[in-house]
Coordinates of C-alpha atoms and ligand atoms in Angstrom, one line a residue:
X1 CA 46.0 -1.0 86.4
X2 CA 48.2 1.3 84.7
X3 CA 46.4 5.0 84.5
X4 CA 46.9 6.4 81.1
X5 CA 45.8 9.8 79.4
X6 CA 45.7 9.0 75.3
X7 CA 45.0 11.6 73.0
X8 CA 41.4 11.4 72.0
X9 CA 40.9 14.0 68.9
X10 CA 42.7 16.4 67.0
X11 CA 42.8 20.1 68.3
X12 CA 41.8 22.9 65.5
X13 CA 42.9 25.6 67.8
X14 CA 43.2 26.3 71.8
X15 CA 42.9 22.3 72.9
X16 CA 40.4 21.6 75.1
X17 CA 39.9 18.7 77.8
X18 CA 37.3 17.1 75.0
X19 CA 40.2 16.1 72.8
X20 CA 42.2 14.0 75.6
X21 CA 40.7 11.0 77.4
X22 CA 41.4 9.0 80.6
X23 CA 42.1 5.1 80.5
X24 CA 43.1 2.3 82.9
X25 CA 45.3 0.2 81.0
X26 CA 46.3 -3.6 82.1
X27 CA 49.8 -3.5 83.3
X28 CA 52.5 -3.7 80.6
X29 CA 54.0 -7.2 81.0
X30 CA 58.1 -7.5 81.1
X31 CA 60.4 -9.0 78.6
X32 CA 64.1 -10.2 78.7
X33 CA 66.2 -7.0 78.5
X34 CA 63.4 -4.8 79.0
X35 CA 62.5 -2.8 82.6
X36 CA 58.9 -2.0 84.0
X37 CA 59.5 1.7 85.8
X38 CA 56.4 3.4 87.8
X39 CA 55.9 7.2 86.6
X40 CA 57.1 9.7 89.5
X41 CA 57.3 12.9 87.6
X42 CA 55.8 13.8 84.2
X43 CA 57.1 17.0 82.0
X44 CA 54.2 18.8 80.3
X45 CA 56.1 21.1 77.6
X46 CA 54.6 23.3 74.8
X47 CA 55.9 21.0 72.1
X48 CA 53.2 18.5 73.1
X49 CA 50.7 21.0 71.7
X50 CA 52.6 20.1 67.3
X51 CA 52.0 16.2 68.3
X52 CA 48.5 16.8 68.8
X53 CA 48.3 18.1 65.3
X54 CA 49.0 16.0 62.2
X55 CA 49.9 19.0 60.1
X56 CA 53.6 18.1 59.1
X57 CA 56.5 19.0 61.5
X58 CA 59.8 18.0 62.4
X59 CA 58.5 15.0 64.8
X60 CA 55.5 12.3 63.9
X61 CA 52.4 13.3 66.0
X62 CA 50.7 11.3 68.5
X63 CA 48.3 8.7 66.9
X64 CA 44.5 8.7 68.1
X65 CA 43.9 6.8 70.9
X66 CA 47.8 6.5 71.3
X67 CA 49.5 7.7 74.9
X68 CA 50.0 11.7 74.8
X69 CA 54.2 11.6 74.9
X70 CA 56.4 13.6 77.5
X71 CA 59.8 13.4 79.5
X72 CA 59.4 11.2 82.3
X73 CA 61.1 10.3 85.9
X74 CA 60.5 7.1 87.4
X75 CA 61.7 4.4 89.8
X76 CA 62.3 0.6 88.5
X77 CA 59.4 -1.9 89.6
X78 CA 60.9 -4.8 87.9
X79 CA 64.2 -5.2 86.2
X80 CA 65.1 -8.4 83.6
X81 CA 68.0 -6.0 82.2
X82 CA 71.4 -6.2 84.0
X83 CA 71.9 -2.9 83.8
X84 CA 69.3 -2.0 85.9
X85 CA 67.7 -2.9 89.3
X86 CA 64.5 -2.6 91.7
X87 CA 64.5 1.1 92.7
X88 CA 67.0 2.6 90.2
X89 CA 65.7 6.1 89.5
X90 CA 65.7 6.8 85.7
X91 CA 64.6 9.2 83.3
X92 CA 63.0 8.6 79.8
X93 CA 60.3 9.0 77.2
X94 CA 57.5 7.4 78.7
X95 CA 54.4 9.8 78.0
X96 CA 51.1 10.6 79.8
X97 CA 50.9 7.2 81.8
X98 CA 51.6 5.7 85.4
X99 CA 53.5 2.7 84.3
X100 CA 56.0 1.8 81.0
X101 CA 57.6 -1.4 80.2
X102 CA 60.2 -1.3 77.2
X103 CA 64.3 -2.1 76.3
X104 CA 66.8 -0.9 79.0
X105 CA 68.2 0.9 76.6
X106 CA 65.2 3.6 76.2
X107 CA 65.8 5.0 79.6
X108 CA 68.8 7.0 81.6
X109 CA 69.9 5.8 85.1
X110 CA 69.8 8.9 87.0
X111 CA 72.3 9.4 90.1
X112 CA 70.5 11.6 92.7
X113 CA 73.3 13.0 94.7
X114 CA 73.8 15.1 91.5
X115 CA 70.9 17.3 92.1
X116 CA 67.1 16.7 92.9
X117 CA 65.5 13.6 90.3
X118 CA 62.7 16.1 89.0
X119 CA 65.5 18.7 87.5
X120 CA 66.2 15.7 84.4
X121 CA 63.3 16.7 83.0
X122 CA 64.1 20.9 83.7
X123 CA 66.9 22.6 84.2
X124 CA 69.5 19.6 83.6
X125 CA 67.3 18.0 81.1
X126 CA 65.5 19.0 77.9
X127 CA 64.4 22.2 78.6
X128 CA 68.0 23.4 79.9
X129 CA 69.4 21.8 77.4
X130 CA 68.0 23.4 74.8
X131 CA 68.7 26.8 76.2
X132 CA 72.2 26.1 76.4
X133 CA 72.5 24.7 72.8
X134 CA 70.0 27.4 71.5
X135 CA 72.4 30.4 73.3
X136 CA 76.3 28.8 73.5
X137 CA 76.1 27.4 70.2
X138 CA 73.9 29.0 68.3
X139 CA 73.9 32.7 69.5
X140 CA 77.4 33.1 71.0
X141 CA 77.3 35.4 73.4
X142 CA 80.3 38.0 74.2
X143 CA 80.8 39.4 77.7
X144 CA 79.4 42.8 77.8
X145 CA 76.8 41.9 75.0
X146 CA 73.0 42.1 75.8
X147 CA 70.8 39.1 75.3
X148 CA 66.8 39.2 75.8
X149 CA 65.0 36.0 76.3
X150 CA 61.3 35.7 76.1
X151 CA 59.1 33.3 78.2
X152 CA 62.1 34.7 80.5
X153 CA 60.7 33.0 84.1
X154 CA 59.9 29.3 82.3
X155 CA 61.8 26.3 81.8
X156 CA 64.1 27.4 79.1
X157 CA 64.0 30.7 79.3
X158 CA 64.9 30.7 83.6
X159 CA 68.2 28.6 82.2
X160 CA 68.9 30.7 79.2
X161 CA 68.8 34.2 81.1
X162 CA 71.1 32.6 83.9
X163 CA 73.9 30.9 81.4
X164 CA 74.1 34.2 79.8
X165 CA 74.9 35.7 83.3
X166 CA 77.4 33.4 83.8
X167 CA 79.2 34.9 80.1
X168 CA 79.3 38.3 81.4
X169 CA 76.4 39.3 79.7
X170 CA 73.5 42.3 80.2
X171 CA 70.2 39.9 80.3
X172 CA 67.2 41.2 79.7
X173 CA 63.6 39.4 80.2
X174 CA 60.4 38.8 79.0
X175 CA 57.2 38.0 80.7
X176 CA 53.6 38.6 81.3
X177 CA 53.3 39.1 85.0
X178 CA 54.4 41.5 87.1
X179 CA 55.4 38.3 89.4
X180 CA 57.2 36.5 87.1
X181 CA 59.4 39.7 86.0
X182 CA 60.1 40.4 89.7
X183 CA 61.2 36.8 90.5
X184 CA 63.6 36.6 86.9
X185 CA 65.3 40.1 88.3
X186 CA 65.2 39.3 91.7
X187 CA 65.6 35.4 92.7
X188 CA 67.6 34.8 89.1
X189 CA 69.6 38.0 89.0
X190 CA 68.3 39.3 85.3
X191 CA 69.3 43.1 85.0
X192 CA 65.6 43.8 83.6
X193 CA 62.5 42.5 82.8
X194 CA 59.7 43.6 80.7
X195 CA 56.1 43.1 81.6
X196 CA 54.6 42.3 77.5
X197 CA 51.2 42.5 78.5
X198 CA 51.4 45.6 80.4
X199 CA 54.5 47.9 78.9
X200 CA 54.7 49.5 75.9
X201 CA 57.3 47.1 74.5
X202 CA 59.5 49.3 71.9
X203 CA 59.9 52.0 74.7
X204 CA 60.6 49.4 77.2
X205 CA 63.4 47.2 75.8
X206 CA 64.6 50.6 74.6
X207 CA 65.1 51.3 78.2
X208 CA 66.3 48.0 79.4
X209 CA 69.0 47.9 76.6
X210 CA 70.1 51.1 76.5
X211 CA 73.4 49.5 74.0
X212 CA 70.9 48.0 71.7
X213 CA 70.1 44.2 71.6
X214 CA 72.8 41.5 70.7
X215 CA 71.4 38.3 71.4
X216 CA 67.5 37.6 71.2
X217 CA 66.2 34.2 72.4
X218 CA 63.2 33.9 71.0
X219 CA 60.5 31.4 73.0
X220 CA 57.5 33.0 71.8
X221 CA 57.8 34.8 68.0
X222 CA 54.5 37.2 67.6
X223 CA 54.8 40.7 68.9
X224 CA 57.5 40.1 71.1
X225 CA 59.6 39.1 67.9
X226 CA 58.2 41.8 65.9
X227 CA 59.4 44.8 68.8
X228 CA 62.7 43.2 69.8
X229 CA 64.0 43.5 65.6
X230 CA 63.1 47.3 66.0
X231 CA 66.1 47.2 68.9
X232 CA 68.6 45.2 67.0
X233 CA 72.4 45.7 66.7
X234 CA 74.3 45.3 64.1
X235 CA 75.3 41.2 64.1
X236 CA 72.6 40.5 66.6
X237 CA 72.1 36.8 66.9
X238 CA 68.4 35.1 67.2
X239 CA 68.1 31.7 67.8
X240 CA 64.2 30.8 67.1
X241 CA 63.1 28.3 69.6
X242 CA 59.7 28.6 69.7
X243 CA 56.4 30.4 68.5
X244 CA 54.6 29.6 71.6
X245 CA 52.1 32.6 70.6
X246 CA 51.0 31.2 67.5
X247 CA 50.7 27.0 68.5
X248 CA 46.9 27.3 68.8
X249 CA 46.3 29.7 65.7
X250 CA 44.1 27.9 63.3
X251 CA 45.2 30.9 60.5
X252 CA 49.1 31.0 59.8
X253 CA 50.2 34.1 61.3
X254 CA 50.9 37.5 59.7
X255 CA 54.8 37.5 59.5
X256 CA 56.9 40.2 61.2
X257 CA 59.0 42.8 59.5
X258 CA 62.6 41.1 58.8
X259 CA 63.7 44.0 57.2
X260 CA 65.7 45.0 60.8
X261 CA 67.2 41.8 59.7
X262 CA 69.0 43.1 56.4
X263 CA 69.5 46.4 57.7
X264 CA 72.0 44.8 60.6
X265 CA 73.4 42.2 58.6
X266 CA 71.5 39.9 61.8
X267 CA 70.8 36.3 61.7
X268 CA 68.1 34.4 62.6
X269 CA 68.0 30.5 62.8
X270 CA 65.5 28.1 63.7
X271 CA 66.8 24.6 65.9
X272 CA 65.4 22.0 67.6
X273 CA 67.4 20.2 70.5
X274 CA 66.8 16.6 69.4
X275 CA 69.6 17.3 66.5
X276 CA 72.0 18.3 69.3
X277 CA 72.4 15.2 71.3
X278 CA 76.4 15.0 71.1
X279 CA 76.5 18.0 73.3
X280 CA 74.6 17.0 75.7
X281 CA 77.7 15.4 78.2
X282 CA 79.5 18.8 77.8
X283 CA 75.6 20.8 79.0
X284 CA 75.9 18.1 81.9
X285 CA 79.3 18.9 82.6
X286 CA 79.2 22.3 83.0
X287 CA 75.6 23.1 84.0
X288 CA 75.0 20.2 86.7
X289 CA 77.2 22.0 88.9
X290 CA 76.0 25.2 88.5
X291 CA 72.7 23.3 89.8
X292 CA 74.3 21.5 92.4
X293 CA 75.6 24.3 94.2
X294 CA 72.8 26.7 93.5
X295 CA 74.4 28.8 91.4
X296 CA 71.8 28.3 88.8
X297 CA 67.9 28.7 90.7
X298 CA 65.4 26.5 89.3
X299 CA 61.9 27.1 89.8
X300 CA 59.2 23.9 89.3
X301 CA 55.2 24.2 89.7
X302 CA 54.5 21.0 89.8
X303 CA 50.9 19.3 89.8
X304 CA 49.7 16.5 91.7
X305 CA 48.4 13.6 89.8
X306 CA 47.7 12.3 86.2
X307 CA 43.9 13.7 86.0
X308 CA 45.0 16.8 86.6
X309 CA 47.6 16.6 83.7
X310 CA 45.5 18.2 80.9
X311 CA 44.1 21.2 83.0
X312 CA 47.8 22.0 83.7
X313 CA 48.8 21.7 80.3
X314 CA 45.9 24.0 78.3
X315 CA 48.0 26.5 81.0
X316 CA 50.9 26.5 79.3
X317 CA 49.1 28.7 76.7
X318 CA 48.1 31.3 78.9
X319 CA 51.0 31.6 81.2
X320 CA 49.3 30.0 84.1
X321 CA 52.7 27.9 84.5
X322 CA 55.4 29.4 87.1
X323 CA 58.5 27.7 86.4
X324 CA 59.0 24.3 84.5
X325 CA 55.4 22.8 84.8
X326 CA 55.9 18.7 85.8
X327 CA 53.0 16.8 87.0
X328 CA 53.6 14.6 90.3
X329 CA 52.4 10.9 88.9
X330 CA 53.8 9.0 92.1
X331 CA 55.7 9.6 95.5
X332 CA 59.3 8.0 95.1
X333 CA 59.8 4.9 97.3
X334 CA 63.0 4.5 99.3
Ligands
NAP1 N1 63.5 24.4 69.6 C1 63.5 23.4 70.6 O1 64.2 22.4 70.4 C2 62.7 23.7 71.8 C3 62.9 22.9 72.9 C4 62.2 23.2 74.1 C5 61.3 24.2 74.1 N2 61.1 25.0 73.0 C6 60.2 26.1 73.0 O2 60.6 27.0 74.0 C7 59.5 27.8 74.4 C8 59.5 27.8 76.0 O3 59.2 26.5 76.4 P1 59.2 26.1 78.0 O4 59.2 24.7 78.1 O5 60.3 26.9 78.6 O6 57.8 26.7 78.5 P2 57.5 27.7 79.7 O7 58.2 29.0 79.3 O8 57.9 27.0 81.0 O9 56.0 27.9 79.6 C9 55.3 28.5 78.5 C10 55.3 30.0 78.7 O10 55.1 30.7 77.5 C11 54.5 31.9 77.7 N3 53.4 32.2 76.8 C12 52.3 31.4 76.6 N4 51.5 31.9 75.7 C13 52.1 33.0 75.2 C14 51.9 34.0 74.2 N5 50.7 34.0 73.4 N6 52.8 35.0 73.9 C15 53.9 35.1 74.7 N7 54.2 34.2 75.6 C16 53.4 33.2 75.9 C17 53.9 31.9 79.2 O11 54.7 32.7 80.0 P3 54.3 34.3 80.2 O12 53.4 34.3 81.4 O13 55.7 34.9 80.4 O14 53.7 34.7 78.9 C18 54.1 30.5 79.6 O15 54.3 30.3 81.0 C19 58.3 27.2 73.8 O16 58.0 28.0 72.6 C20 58.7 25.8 73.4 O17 58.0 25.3 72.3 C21 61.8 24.7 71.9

């Protein structure tokens, strides 16, 4: 049977395990040209959070009853396309579910001497992806310039504080542990971190940015946002990734102050990765081996086992993740 969590009801705010449901599913039979693949490792991403709402957004949201989506790793059961055989490792768009059967062409042959198969789905797939659009193209960076990220120990933000290192650049955090701020300085080589829940946050960026703040990448809009414009420089870059802070509001939120904007002739500008895809060879070429060699640290917390998917993702919301959150669906066979 083919273990499957579908999307059961339609979230007002926080989700909640009542609006996802468990299924066994008959296995998904195999056509010419397409390639039946067995889950290993699942991505759980705040994202997942719009598709459970049908308010509009730049993506079509999950239908009821229909498999929750997500970034998958898994190994080839069954092959009837020639590009593909019995054990091939490949990644794709195969959602919430042990098994997937579809065209060859909707999955990725991975090669795993480039780095561990789990990291297409982290730091060498969407979410270090996006942080290396969201911050080389978008924001620029100049050595000697300062860039905060928010969300600073998590998928993208782990990836966006560490390809700003490698510009020359001051990097500044933002988290809400203690832990997670002491790992980004410590194990990722950040100059600062601030603690969001704990530290006064004008004062404290203040302190951490002594030159004023160039780059801001924002993960998480809200407060953060609204105390990072008050330390703007003049032509300070913000590339607006995500709100993470506001996904579960059920009112729209109060907006922050863009006057900082005006003032330091700043710009701010919303992207989403999808609408990047011709740059994702060049991400590969340069960040895979960064990777590789361990110049760029990734850190995963990764769950065992579909059930435990939806637990693990209602976390996402309240920072219980450390590190790019996957969910183990299988053991690789070799
Ligand atoms: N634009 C795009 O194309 C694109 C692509 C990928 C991701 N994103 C966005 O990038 C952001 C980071 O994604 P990710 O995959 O790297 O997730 P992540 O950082 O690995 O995990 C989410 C983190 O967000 C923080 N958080 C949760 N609730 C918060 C709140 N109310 N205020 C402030 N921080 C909060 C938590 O860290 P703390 O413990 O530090 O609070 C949590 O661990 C998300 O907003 C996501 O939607 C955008």
């Amino acid at each position: 049977m083919n273990r499957q969590i579908r999307l059961k009801s339609r979230p007002s705010s926080l989700p909640t395990p009542a609006n996802f449901e468990a299924a066994d599913a008959p296995m998904p039979a195999v056509r010419d040209g397409e390639v039946l693949r067995r889950t290993i490792f699942l991505s759980l991403d705040p994202y997942m959070r719009g598709r459970m709402s049908d308010a509009p957004s730049y993506a079509a949201p999950v239908e009821i009853g229909a498999v929750m989506c997500g970034h998958t790793v898994s190994q080839v059961v069954e092959s009837r396309h020639p590009d593909f055989r019995r054990d091939d490792i490949v990644a794709g768009y195969d959602g919430w579910q042990a098994f997937a059967a579809s065209p060859g062409k909707d999955v990725r042959k991975l090669d795993p001497a480039v780095a561990p198969i789990s990291t297409a789905i982290g730091a060498l797939g969407m979410p270090g992806f996006t942080a290396f659009v969201g911050l080389f193209d978008i924001a620029q960076p100049r050595t000697g310039e300062s860039v905060v990220v928010s969300a600073a120990s998590g998928a993208v933000g782990s990836m966006v504080g560490q390809l700003a290192k490698t510009r020359g650049c001051r990097v500044v955090g933002v988290a809400g542990s203690g832990d997670k701020c002491r790992f980004v300085v410590e194990e990722l080589g950040f100059d600062a971190c601030v603690n969001y829940k704990t530290d006064d946050l004008v004062p404290a960026l203040r302190s951490a940015c002594p030159d004023g703040v160039d780059v801001y990448f924002d993960n998480v809009g809200g407060a953060v946002l609204a105390a990072v414009l008050r330390v703007l420089n003049r032509g300070a870059r913000i590339p607006l990734c995500g709100t993470i802070s506001d996904y579960n509001a059920s009112e729209p939120p109060s907006g922050p102050n863009l006057r900082p904007l005006l003032v330091n002739r700043a710009m701010i500008k919303g992207f989403i990765v999808s609408d990047h895809t011709d740059r994702f060879p060049a991400f590969l070429k340069e960040v895979a081996p960064l990777v590789r060699q361990g110049t760029i640290k990734y850190r995963e917390d990764i769950v065992d086992g579909l059930d435990n998917a939806v637990s693990a993702f209602l976390g996402l919301f309240e920072g219980r993740n450390f590190g790019k959150l996957l969910v183990r669906v299988s053991d690789l066979e070799r």
